[in-house]
Coordinates of C-alpha atoms and ligand atoms in Angstrom, one line a residue:
X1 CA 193.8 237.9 227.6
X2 CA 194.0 240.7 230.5
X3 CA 195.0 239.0 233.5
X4 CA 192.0 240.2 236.3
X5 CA 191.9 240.7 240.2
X6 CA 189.2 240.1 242.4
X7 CA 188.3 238.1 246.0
X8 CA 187.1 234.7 245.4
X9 CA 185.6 231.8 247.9
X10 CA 186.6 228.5 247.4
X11 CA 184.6 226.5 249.3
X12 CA 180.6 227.1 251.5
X13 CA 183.0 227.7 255.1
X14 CA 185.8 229.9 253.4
X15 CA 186.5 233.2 253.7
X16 CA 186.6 235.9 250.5
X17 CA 190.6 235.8 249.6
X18 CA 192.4 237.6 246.6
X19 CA 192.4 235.4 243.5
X20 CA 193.6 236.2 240.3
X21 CA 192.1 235.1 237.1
X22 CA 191.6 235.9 233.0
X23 CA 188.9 238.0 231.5
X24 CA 188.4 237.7 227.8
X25 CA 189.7 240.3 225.7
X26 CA 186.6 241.9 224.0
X27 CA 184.8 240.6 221.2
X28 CA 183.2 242.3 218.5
X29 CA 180.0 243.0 221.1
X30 CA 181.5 243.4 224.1
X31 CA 182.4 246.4 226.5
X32 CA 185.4 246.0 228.8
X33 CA 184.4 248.2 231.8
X34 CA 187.3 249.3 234.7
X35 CA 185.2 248.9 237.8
X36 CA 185.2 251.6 240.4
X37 CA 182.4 250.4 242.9
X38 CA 180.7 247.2 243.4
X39 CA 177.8 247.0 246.0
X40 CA 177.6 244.0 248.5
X41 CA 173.9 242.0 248.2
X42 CA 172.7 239.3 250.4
X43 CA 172.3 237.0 247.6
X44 CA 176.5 237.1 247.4
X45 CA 176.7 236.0 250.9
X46 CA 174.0 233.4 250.1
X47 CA 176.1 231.9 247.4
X48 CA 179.1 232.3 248.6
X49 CA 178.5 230.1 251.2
X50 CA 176.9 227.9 249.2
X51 CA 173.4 228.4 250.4
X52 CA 171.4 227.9 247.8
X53 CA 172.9 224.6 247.4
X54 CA 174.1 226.1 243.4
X55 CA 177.7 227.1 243.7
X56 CA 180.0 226.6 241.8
X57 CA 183.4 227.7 243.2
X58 CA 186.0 229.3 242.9
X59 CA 183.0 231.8 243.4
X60 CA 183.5 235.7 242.6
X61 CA 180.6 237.2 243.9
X62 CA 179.5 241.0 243.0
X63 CA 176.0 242.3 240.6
X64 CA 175.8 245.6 241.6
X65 CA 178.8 247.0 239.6
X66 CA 179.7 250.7 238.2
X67 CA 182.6 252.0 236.3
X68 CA 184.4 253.1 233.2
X69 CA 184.7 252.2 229.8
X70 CA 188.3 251.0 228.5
X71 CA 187.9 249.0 225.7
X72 CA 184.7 248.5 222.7
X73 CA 184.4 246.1 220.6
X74 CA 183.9 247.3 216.8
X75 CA 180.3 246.8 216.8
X76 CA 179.8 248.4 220.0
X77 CA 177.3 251.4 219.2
X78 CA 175.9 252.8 223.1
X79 CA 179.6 253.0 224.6
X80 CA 182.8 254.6 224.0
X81 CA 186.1 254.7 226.0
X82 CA 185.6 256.8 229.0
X83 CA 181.9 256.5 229.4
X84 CA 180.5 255.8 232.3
X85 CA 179.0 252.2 232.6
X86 CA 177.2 249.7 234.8
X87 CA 176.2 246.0 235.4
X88 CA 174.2 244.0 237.3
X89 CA 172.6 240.7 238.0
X90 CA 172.7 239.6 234.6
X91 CA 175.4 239.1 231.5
X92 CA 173.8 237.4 228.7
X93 CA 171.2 235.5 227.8
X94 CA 170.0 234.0 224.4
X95 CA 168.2 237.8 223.5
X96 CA 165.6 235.5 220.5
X97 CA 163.4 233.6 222.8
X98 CA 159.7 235.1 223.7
X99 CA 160.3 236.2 227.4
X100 CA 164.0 238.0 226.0
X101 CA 161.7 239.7 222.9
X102 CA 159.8 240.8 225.8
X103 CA 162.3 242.7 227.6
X104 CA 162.3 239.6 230.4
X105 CA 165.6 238.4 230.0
X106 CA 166.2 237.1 233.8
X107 CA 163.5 234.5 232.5
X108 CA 165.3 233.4 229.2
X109 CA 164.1 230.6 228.3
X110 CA 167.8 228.9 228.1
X111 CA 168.4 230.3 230.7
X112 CA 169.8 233.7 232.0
X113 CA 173.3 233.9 232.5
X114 CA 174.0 235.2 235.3
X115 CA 177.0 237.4 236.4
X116 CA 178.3 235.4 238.5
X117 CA 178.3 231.3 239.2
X118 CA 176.7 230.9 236.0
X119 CA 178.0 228.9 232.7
X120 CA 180.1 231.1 230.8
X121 CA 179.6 230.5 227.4
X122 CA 183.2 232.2 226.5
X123 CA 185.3 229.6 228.5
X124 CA 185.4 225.8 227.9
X125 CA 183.1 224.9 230.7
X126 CA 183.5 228.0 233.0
X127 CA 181.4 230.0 234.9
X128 CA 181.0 233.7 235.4
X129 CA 183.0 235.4 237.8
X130 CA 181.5 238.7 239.0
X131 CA 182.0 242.2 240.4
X132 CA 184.2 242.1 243.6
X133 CA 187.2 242.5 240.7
X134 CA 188.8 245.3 238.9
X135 CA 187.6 244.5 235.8
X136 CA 184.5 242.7 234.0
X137 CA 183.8 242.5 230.0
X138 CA 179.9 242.3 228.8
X139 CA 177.8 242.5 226.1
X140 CA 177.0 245.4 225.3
X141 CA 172.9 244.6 225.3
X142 CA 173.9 244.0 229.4
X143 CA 175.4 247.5 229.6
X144 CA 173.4 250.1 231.3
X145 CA 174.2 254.1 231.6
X146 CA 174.4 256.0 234.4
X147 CA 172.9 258.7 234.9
X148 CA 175.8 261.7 235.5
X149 CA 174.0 263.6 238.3
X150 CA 174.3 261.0 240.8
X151 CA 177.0 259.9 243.2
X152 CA 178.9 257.0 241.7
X153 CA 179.4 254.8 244.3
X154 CA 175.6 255.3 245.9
X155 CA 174.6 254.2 242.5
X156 CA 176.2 250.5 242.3
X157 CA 173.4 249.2 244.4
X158 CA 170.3 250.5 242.1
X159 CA 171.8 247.5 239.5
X160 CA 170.0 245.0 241.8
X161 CA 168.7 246.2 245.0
X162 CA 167.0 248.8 243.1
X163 CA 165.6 247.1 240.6
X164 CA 165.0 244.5 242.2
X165 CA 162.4 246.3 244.7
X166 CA 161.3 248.9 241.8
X167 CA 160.2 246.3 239.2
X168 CA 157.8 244.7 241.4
X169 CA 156.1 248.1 242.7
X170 CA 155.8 248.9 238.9
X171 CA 154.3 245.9 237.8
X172 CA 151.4 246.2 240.7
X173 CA 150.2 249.7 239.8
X174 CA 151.8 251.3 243.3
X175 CA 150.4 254.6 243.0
X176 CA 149.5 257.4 245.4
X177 CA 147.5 256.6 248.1
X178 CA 148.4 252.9 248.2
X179 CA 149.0 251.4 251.6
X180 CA 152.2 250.3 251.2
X181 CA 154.0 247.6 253.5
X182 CA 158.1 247.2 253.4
X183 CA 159.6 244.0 256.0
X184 CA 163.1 244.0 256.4
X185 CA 165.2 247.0 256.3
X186 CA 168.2 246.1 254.7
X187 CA 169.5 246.8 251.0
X188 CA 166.7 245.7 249.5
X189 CA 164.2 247.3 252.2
X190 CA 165.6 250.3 252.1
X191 CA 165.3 251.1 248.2
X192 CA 162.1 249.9 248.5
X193 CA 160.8 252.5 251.0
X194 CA 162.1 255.0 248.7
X195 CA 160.0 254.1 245.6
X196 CA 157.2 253.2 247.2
X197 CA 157.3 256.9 248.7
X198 CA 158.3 258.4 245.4
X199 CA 155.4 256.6 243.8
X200 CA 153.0 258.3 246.1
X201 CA 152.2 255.5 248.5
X202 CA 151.2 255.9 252.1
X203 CA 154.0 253.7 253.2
X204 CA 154.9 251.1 256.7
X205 CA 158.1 249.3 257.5
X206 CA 157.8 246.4 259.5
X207 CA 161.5 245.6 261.1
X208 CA 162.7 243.7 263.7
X209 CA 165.2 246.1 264.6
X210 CA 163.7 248.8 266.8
X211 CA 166.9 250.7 266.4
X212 CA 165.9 251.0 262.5
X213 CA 163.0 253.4 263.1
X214 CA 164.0 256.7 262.8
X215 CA 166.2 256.1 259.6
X216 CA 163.2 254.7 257.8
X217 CA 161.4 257.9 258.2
X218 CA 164.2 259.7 256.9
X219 CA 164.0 257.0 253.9
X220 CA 160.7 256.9 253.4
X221 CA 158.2 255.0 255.9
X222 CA 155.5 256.8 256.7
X223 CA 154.9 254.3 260.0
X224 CA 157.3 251.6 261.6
X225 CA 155.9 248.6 263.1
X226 CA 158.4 246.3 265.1
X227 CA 157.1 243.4 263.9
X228 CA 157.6 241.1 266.9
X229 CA 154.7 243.2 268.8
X230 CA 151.5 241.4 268.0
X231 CA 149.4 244.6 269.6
X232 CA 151.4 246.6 266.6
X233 CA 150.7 244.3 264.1
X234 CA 147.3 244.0 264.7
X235 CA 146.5 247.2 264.3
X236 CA 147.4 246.5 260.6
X237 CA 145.1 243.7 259.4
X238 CA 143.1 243.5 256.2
X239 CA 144.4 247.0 255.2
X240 CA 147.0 246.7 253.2
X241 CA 147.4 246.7 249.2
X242 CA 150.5 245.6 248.7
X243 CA 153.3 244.4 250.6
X244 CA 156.6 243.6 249.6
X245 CA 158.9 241.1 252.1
X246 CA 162.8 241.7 251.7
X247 CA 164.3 239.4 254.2
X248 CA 167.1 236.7 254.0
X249 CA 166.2 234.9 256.5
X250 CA 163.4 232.3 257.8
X251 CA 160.3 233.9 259.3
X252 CA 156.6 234.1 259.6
X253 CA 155.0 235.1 256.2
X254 CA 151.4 234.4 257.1
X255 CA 151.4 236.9 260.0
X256 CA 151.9 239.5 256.5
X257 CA 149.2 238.0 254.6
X258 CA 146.8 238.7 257.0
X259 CA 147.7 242.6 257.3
X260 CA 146.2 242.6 253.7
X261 CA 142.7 244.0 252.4
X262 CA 140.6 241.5 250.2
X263 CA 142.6 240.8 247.1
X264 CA 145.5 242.5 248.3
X265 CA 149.0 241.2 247.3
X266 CA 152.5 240.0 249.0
X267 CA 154.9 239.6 246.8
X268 CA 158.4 238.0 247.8
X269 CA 161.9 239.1 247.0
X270 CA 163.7 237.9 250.0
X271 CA 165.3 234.3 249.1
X272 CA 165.6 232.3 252.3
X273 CA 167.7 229.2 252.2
X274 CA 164.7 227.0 253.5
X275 CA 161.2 227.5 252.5
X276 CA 158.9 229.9 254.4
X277 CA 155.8 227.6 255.3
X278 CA 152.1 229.4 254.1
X279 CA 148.7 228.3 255.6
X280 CA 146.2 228.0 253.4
X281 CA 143.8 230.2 255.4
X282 CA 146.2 232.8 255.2
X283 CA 145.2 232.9 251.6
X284 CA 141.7 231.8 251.2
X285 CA 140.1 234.8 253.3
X286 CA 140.1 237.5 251.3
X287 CA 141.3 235.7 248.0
X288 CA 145.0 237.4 249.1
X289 CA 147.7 236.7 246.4
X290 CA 151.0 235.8 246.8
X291 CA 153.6 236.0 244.5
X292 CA 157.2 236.6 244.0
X293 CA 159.9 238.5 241.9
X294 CA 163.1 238.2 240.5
X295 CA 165.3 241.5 239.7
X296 CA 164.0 243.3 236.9
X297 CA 165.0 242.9 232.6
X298 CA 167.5 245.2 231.0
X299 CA 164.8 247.6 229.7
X300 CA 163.1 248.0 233.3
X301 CA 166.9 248.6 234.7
X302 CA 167.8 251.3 232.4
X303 CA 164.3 252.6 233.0
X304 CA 165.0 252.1 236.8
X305 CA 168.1 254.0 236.7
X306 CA 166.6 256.9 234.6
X307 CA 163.7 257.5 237.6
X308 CA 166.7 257.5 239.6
X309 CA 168.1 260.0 238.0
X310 CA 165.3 262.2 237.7
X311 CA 164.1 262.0 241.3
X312 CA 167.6 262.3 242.6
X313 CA 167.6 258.4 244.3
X314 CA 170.4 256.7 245.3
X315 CA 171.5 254.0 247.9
X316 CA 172.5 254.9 251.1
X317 CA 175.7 253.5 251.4
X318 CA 178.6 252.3 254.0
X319 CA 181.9 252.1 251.7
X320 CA 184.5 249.3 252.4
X321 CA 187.6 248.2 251.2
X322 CA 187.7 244.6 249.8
X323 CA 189.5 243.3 253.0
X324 CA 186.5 244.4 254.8
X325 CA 184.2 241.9 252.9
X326 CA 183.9 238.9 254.8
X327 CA 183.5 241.0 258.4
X328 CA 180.6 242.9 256.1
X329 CA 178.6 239.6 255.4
X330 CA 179.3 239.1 259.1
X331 CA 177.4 241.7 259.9
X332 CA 174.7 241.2 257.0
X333 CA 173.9 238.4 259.4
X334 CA 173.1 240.5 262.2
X335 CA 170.9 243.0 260.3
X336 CA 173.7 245.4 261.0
X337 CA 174.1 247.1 257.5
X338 CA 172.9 250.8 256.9
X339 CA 171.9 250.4 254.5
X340 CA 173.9 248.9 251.8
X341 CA 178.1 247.9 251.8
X342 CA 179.5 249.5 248.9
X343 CA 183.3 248.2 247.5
X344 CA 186.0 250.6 247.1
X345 CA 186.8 249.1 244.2
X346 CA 190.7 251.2 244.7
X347 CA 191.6 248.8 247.5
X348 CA 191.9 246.1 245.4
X349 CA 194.9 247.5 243.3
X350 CA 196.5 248.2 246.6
Ligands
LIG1 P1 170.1 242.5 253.8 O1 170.7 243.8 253.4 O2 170.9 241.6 254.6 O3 168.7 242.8 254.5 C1 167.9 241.7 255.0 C2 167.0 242.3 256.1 O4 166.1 241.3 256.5 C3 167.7 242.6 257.4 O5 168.3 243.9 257.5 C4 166.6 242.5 258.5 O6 165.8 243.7 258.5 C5 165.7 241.4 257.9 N1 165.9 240.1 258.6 C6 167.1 239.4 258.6 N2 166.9 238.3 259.3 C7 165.6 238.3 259.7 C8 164.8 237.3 260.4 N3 165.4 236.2 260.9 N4 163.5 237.6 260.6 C9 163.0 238.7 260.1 N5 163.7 239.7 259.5 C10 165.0 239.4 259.2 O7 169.7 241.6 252.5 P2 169.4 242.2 251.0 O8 170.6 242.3 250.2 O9 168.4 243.3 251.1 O10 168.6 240.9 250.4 C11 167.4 240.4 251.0 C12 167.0 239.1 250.4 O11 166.6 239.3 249.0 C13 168.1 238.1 250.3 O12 167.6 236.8 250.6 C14 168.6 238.1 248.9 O13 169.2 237.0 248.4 C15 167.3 238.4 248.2 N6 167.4 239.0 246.9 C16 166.5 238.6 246.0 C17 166.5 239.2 244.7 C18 165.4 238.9 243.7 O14 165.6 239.1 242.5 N7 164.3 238.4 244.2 C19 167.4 240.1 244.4 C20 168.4 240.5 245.3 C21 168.4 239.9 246.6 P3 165.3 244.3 259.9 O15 166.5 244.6 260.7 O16 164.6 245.6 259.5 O17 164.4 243.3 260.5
LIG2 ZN1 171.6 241.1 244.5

């Protein structure tokens, strides 16, 4: 089997340090991709540290992953050595049940599998170990293309930041002249200012970072609204469609719900450790709806990265060598990303 590298964490109040490890030598189904990039998401910091109280170490975080084909199984029909390929959130899942027929793997009914920290069906009672390494073998029904026009590295974080933030504004009908709300510029915030804008919408960030505002009018916000002013705020209420909350941490989530019109919908993506209290009044005035999402299926991602690729979208990116990693979750927790960490996957062979 081909002996892998990659940063690992070993325990919730470890840092990321090089671990070395075994990826299986490709089946019949399976591509064996050389990755070049791998983007850096909240949710690997969240698990990682084992906030989500789910890990299982040693833990090699990493979903947003792009690279090159080296090795097809013989039933492999999409890819070929060479290609360009990418990954994200998800590696396998049982592809039969209803919710897999219908192109909603992440909600396989036996359960997704994810790329990371989940059982790994190939190892006698392993788990997956994911894209901060130089290598990662998949499925081939798990491997996306990429689209050649865009930059390689900006791409990586379309496979869950992107879709993530795009499959939601699909599902709700965004469409021109929506009033649009995005809170929390971050990775996920940022991507979704940029569909939201390419899908016509009249579009408002709400940040708590004042220093935030003039980028996300280069990326897309039609407004910025600091969201600690209340004189700000309430400027917004009951007009807004549909909102879309990206943040990692604990805050207010009614003070949201009552910016939106009569039937008007917040939907979560953001994934707090601790659950975000809602008042029932919050909701009962103006029937609002609140819901929640959770990345995107296979389908929608190849879909995702298509739109991408026609409308010229990519992540803007800060790029990092893999000793950088545990300083870039550092500053994760600050809000001080612009607007998505991006892993020189090179620096790993150095
Ligand atoms: P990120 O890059 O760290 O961005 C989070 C942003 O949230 C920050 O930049 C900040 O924006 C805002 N924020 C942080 N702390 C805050 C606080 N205490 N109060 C208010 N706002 C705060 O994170 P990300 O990678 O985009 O991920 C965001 C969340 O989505 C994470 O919880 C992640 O696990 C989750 N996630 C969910 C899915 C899914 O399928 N549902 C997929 C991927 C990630 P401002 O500076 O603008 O305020
Ligand atoms: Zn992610």
């Amino acid at each position: 089997m081909p002996s892998a590298i990659a940063y690992a964490s070993k325990s919730p109040t470890d840092t990321l340090k090089p671990f070395n490890f075994e990826r299986r030598d490709p089946t019949a189904r399976d591509v064996e991709i050389e990755i070049l990039f791998c983007g850096v998401c909240h949710s690997d910091l969240h698990t990682a540290r084992n906030e989500w109280q789910n890990t299982v170490y040693p833990c090699v975080p990493g979903h947003e992953i792009v690279g090159r084909v080296t090795r097809v199984g013989s039933h492999v029909s999409k890819f070929k050595v060479g290609d360009l390929a990418a990954v994200g959130c998800m590696v396998d899942s049982c592809q039969e049940c209803p919710n897999c027929s219908q192109h909603m793997e992440q909600f396989c009914e036996k359960g997704a599998i994810f790329t990371y920290n989940a059982p790994d069906k190939h190892t006698d009672g392993g788990h997956t170990f994911g894209g901060y390494s130089n290598s990662v073998t998949v499925d081939e029904a798990f491997v996306l293309s990429v689209p050649e026009n865009l930059d390689l590295a900006a791409t990586a974080p379309l496979l869950c930041a992107g879709i993530t933030t795009y499959s939601p504004i699909k599902r709700w009908g965004i469409k021109k002249g929506d009033k649009v709300g995005v809170v929390g510029l971050g990775g996920l915030g940022h991507m979704a200012l940029k569909f939201a804008h390419a899908f016509g919408a009249k579009v408002v960030l709400f940040t708590t970072s004042p220093g935030k505002a003039d980028d996300a009018k280069r990326l897309g916000a039609d407004e910025v609204v600091i969201s600690k002013n209340e004189n700000e705020m309430n400027a917004h209420l009951g007009s807004f469609d549909f909102i879309i909350d990206c943040v990692s941490a604990e805050h207010d989530i009614n003070i949201y719900l009552n910016l939106l019109k009569i039937d008007g919908t917040l939907t979560l993506v953001g994934a707090p450790e601790k659950p975000l209290p809602v008042s029932s009044f919050s909701l009962i005035f103006g029937r609002k709806i609140l819901t929640g999402s959770l990345i995107g299926g296979i389908k929608e991602t190849q879909e995702m990265l298509d739109f991408c690729g026609e409308h010229n979208i990519t992540s803007d990116i800060e790029m990092i060598d893999i000793d950088y990693v545990n300083t870039a979750y550092d500053r994760l927790l600050k809000s001080d990303v612009k607007y998505r960490f991006v892993i020189d996957m090179k620096s790993l062979r150095k």
